[in-house]
PDB file of C-alpha atoms and ligand atoms in Angstrom:
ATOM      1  CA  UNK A1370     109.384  86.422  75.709  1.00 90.00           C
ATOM      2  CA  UNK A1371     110.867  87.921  72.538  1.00 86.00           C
ATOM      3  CA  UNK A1372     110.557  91.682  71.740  1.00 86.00           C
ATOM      4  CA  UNK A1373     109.027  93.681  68.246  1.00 81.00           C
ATOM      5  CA  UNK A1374     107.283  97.143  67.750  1.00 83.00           C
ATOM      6  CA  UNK A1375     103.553  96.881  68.849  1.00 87.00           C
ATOM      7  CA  UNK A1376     103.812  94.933  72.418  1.00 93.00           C
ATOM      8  CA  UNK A1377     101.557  96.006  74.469  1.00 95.00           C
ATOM      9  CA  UNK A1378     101.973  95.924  78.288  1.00 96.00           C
ATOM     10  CA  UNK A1379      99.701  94.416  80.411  1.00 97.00           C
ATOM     11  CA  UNK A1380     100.458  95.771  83.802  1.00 98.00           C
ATOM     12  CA  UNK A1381      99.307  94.060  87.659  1.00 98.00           C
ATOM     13  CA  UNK A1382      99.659  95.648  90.763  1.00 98.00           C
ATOM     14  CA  UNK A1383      99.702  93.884  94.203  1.00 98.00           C
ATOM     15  CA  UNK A1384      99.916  94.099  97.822  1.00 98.00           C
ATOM     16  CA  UNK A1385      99.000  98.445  98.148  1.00 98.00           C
ATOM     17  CA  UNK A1386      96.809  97.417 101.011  1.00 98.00           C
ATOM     18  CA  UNK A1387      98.852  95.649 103.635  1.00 98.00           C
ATOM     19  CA  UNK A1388      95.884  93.790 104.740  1.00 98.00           C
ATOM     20  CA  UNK A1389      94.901  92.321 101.670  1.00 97.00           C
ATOM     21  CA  UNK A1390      97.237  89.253 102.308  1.00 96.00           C
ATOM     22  CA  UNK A1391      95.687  87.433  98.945  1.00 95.00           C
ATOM     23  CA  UNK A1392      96.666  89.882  96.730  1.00 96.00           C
ATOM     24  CA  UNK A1393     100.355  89.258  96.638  1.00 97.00           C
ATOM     25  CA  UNK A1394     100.101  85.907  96.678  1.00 96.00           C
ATOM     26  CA  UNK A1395      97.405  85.623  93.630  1.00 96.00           C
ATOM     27  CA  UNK A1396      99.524  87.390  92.026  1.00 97.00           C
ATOM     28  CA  UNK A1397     102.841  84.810  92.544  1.00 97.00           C
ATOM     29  CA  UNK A1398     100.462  82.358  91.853  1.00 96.00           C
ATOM     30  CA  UNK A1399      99.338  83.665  88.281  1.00 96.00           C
ATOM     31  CA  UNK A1400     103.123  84.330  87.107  1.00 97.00           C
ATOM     32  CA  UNK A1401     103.916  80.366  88.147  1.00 97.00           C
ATOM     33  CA  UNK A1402     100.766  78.985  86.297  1.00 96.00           C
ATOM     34  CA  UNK A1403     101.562  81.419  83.423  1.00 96.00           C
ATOM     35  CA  UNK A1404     105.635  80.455  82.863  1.00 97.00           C
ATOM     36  CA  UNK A1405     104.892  76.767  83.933  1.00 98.00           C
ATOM     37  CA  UNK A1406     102.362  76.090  81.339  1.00 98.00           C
ATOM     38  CA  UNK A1407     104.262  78.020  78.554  1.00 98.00           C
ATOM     39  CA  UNK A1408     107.196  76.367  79.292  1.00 98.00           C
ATOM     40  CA  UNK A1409     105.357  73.311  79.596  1.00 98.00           C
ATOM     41  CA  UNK A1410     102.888  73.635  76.473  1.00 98.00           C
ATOM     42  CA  UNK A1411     100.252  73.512  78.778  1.00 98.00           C
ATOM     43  CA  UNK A1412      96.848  74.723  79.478  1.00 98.00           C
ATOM     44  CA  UNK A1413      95.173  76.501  82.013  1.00 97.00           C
ATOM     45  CA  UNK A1414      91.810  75.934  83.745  1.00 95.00           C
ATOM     46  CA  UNK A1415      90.689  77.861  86.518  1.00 91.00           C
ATOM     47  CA  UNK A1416      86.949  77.108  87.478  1.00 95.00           C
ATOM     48  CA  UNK A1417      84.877  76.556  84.310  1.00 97.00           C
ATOM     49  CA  UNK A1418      87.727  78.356  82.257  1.00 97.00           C
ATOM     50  CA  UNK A1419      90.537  76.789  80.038  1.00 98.00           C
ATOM     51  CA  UNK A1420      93.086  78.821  78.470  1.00 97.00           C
ATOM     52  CA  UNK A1421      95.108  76.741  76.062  1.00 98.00           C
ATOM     53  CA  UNK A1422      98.146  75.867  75.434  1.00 98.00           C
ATOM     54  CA  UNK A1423      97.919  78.007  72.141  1.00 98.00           C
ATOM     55  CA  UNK A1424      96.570  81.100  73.447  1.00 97.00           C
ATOM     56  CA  UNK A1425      99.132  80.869  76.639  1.00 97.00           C
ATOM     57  CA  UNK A1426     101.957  80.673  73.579  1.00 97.00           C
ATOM     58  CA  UNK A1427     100.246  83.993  72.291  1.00 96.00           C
ATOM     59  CA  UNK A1428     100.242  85.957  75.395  1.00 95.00           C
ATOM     60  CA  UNK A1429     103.663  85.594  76.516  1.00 95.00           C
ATOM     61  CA  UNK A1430     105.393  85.947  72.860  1.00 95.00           C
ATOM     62  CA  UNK A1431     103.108  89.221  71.906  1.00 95.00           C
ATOM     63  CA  UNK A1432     102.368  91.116  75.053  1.00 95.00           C
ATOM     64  CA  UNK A1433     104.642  92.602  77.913  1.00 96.00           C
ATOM     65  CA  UNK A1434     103.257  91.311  80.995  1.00 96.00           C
ATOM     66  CA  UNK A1435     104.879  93.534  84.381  1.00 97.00           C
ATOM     67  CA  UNK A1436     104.044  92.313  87.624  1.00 98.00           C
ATOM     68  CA  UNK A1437     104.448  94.227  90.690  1.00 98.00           C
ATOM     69  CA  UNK A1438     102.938  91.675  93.548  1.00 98.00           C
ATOM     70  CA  UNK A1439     104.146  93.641  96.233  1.00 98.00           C
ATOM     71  CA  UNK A1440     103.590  97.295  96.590  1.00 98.00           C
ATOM     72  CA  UNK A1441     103.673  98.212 100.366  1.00 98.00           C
ATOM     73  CA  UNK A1442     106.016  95.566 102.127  1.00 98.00           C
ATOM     74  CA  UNK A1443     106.311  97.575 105.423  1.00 98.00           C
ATOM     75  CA  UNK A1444     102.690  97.427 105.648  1.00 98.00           C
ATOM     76  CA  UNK A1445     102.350  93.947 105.079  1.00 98.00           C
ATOM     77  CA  UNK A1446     105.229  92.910 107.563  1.00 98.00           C
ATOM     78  CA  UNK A1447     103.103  95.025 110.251  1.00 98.00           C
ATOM     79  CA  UNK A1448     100.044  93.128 109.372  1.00 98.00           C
ATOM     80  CA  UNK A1449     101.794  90.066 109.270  1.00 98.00           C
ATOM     81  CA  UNK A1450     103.584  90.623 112.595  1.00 98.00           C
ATOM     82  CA  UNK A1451     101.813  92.949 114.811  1.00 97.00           C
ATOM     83  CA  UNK A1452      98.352  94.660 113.894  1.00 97.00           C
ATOM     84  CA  UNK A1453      96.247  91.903 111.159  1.00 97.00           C
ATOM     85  CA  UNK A1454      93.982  94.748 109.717  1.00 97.00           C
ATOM     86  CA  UNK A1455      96.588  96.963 109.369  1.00 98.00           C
ATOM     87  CA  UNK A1456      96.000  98.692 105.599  1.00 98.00           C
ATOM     88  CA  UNK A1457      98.416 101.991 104.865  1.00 98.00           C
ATOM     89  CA  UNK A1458     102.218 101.941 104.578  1.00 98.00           C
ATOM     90  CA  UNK A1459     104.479 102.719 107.284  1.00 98.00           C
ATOM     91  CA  UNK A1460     105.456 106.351 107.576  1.00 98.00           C
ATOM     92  CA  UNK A1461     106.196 107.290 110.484  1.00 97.00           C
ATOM     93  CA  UNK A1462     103.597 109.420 112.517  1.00 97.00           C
ATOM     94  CA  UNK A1463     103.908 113.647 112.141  1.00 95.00           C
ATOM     95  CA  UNK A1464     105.505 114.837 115.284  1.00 94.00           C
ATOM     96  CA  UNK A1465     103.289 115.128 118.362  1.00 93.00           C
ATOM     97  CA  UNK A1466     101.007 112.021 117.349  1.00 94.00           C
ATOM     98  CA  UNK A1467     102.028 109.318 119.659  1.00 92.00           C
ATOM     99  CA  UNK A1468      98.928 106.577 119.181  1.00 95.00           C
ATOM    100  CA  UNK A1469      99.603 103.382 116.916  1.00 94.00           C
ATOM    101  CA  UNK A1470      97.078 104.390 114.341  1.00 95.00           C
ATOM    102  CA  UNK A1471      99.212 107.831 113.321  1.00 97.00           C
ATOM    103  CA  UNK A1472     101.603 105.950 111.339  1.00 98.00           C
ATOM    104  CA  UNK A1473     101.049 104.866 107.766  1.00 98.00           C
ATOM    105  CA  UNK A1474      99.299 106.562 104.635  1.00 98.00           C
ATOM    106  CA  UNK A1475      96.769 104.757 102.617  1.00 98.00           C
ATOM    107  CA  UNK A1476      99.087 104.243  99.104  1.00 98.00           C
ATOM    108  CA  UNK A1477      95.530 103.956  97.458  1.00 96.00           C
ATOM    109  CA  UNK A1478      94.181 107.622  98.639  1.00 97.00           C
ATOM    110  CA  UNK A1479      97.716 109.285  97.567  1.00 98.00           C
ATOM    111  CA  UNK A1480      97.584 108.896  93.894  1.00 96.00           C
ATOM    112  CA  UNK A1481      97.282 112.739  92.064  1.00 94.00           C
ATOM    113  CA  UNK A1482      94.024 111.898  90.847  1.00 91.00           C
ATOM    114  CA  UNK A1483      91.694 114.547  92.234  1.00 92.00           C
ATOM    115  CA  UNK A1484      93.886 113.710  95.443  1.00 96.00           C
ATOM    116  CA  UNK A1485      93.215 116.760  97.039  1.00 96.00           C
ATOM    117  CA  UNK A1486      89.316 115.809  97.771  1.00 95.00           C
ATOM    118  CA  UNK A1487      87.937 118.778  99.485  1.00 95.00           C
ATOM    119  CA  UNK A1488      88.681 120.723  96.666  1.00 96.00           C
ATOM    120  CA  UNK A1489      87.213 118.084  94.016  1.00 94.00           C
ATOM    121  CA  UNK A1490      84.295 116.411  95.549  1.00 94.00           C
ATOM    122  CA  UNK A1491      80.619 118.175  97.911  1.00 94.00           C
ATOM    123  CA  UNK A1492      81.291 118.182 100.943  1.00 93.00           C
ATOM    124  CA  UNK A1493      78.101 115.911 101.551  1.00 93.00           C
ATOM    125  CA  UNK A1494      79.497 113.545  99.097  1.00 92.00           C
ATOM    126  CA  UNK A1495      79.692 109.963 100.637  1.00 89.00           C
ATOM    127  CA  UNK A1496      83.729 109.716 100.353  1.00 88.00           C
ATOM    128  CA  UNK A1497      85.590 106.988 102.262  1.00 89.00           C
ATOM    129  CA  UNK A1498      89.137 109.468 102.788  1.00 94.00           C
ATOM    130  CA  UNK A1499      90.778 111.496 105.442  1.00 97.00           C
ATOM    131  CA  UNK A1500      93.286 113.945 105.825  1.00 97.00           C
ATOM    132  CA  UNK A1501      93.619 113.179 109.075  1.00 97.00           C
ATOM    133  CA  UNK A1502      97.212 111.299 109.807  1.00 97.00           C
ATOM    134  CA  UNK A1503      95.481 109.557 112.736  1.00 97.00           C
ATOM    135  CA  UNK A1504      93.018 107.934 110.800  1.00 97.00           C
ATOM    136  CA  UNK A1505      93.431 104.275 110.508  1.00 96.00           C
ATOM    137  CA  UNK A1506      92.516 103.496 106.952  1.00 97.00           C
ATOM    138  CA  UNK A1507      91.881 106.604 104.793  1.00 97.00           C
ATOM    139  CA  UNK A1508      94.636 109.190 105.791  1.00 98.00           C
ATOM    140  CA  UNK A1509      95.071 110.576 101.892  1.00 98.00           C
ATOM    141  CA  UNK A1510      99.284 111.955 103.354  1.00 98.00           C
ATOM    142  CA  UNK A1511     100.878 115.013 102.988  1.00 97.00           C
ATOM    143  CA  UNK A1512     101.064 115.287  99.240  1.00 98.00           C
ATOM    144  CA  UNK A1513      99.761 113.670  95.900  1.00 98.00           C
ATOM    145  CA  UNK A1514     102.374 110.974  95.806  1.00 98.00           C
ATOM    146  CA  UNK A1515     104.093 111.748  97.753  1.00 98.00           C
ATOM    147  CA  UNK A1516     105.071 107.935  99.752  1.00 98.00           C
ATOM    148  CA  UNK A1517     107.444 105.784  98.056  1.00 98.00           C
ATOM    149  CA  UNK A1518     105.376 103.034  97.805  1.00 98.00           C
ATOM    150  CA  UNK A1519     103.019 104.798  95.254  1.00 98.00           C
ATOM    151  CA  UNK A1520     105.894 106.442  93.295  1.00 98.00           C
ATOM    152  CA  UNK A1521     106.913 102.875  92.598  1.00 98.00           C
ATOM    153  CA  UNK A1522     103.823 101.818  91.523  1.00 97.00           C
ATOM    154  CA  UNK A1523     103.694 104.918  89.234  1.00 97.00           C
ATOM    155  CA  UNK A1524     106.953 104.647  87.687  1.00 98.00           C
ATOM    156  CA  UNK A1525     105.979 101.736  85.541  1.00 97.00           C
ATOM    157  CA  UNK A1526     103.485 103.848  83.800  1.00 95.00           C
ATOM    158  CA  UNK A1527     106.120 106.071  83.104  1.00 96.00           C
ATOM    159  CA  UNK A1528     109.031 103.880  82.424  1.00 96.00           C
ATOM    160  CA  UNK A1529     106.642 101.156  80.452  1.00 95.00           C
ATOM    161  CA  UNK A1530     104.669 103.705  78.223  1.00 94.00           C
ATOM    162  CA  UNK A1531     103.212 100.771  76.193  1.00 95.00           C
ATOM    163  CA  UNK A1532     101.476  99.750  78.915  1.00 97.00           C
ATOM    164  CA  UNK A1533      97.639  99.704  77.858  1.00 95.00           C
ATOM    165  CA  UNK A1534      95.917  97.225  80.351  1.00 95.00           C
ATOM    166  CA  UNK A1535      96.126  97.628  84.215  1.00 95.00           C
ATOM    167  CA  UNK A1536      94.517  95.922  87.110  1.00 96.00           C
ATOM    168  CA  UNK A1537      95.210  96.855  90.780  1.00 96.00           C
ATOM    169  CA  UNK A1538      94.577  93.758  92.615  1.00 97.00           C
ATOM    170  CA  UNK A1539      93.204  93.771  96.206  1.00 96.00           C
ATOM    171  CA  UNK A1540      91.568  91.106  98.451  1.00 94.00           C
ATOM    172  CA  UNK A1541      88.916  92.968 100.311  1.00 91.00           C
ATOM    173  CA  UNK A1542      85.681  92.453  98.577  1.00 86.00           C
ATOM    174  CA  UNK A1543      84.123  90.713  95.564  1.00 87.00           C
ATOM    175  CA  UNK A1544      84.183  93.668  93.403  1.00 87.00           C
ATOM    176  CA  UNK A1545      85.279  94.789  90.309  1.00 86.00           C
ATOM    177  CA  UNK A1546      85.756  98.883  90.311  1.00 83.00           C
ATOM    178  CA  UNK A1547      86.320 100.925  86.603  1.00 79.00           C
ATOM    179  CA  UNK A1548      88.182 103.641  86.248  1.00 74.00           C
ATOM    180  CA  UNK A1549      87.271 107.185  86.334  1.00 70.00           C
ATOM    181  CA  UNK A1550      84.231 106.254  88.548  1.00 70.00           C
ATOM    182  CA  UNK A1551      85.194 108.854  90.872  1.00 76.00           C
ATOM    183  CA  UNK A1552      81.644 110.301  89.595  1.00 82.00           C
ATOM    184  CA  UNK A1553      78.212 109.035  87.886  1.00 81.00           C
ATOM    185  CA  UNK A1554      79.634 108.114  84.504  1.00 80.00           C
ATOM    186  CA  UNK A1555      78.508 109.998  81.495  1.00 81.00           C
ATOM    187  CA  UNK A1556      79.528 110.127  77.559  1.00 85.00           C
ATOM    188  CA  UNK A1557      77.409 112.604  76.054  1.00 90.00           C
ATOM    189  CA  UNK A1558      79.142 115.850  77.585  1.00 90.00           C
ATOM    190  CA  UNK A1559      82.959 116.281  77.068  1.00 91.00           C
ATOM    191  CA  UNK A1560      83.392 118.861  79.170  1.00 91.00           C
ATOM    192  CA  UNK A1561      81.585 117.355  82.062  1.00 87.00           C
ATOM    193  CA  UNK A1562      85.240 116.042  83.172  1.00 86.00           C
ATOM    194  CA  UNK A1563      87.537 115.545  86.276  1.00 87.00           C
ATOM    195  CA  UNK A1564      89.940 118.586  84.742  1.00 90.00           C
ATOM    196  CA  UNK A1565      87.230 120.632  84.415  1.00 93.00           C
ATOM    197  CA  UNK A1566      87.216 123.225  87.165  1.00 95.00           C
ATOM    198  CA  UNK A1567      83.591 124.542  86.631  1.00 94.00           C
ATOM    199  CA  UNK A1568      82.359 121.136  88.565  1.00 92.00           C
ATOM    200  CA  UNK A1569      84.739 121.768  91.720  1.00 94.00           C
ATOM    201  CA  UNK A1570      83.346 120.829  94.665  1.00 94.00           C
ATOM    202  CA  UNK A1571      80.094 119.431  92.707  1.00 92.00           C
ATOM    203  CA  UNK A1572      81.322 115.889  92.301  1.00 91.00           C
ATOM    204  CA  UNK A1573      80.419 112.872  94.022  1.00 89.00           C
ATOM    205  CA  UNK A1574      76.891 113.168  94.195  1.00 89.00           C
ATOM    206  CA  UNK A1575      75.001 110.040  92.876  1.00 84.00           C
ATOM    207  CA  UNK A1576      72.111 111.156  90.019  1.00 83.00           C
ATOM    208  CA  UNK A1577      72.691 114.792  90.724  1.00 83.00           C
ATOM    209  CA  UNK A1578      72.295 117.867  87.482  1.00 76.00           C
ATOM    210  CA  UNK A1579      76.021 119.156  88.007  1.00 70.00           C
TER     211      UNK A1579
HETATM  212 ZN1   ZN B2886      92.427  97.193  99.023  1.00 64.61          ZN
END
């Protein structure tokens, strides 16, 4: 509610695994509590937490809150409907790939963030991705972002620039996962980053020197 300079977005993704049936719905769930109490004067108490009334009041007059709940509908229909543990989108398989499981890229793995692995990561690095279109969870796609589903999810960063808090919810396991952790995380050496070329195809090593 209201506007001003100095909002800052707060920004919650849902649904990019179509598996992850809670997600979405958590997600629903949170805006209702949120507008209900406000509206209401309310609190909130989840668990052992209470938000009150006051602080609800704060959050919706002086942030930007953007939820997207549901990021790969396709995918979730097919869970819904056909295959339960069904997980990537639904793009249709390359030509000459008839089985089930050639369909779909995982919206997750397609982000251009050191999307093209081989290149990034050791090749005895434990990664969980594929760029095989026949693989059932992991297939990465053709191209860094190249599905609809994850240029949506993008174009809020783009179109939102004030957005300064994100959190990609899924429903998989009880784990929270921090950014840049695509490597051991280190502050002392600046140019030990992911744009630095020098540690291509040295990442992803656990307690390694590079
Ligand atoms: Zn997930």
């Amino acid at each position: 509610k209201g506007s001003g300079a100095g909002r800052l977005g707060i920004y919650f993704l849902g649904g990019v695994h179509a598996r992850e049936w809670g997600s979405p719905d958590i997600l629903v769930n949170f805006v209702q509590l949120l507008a209900n109490a406000y509206r209401t004067n309310t609190d909130i108490t989840i668990g052992s937490r209470t938000f009150t009334a006051a602080q609800i009041k704060s959050v919706v007059e002086k942030k930007d809150i953007y939820v997207f709940p549901q990021a790969n509908p396709d995918g979730r229909n097919y869970s819904m409907l056909t295959d339960p543990m069904w997980r990537k989108n639904r793009r249709p398989a390359p030509a000459g790939h008839t089985q089930s499981q050639c369909v779909g890229v995982d919206v997750n793995r397609n982000y251009d963030f050191l999307w093209d692995f081989p290149k990034y990561f050791d090749p005895k690095s434990p990664l969980a991705n594929s760029t095989d279109p026949c693989d059932h969870d992991v297939y990465i796609g053709p191209a860094a972002t190249s599905e609809p589903e994850t240029k949506n999810a993008v174009w809020m960063f783009d179109n939102f620039p004030h957005i300064r808090y994100f959190v990609d919810l899924h429903s998989y396991s009880e784990d929270i996962l921090y950014n840049w952790g695509d490597d051991v995380d280190q502050s002392a050496d600046p140019a030990m980053n992911f744009q630095n070329p020098a540690y291509d195809g040295k990442r992803g090593i656990a307690n390694d020197k590079a």
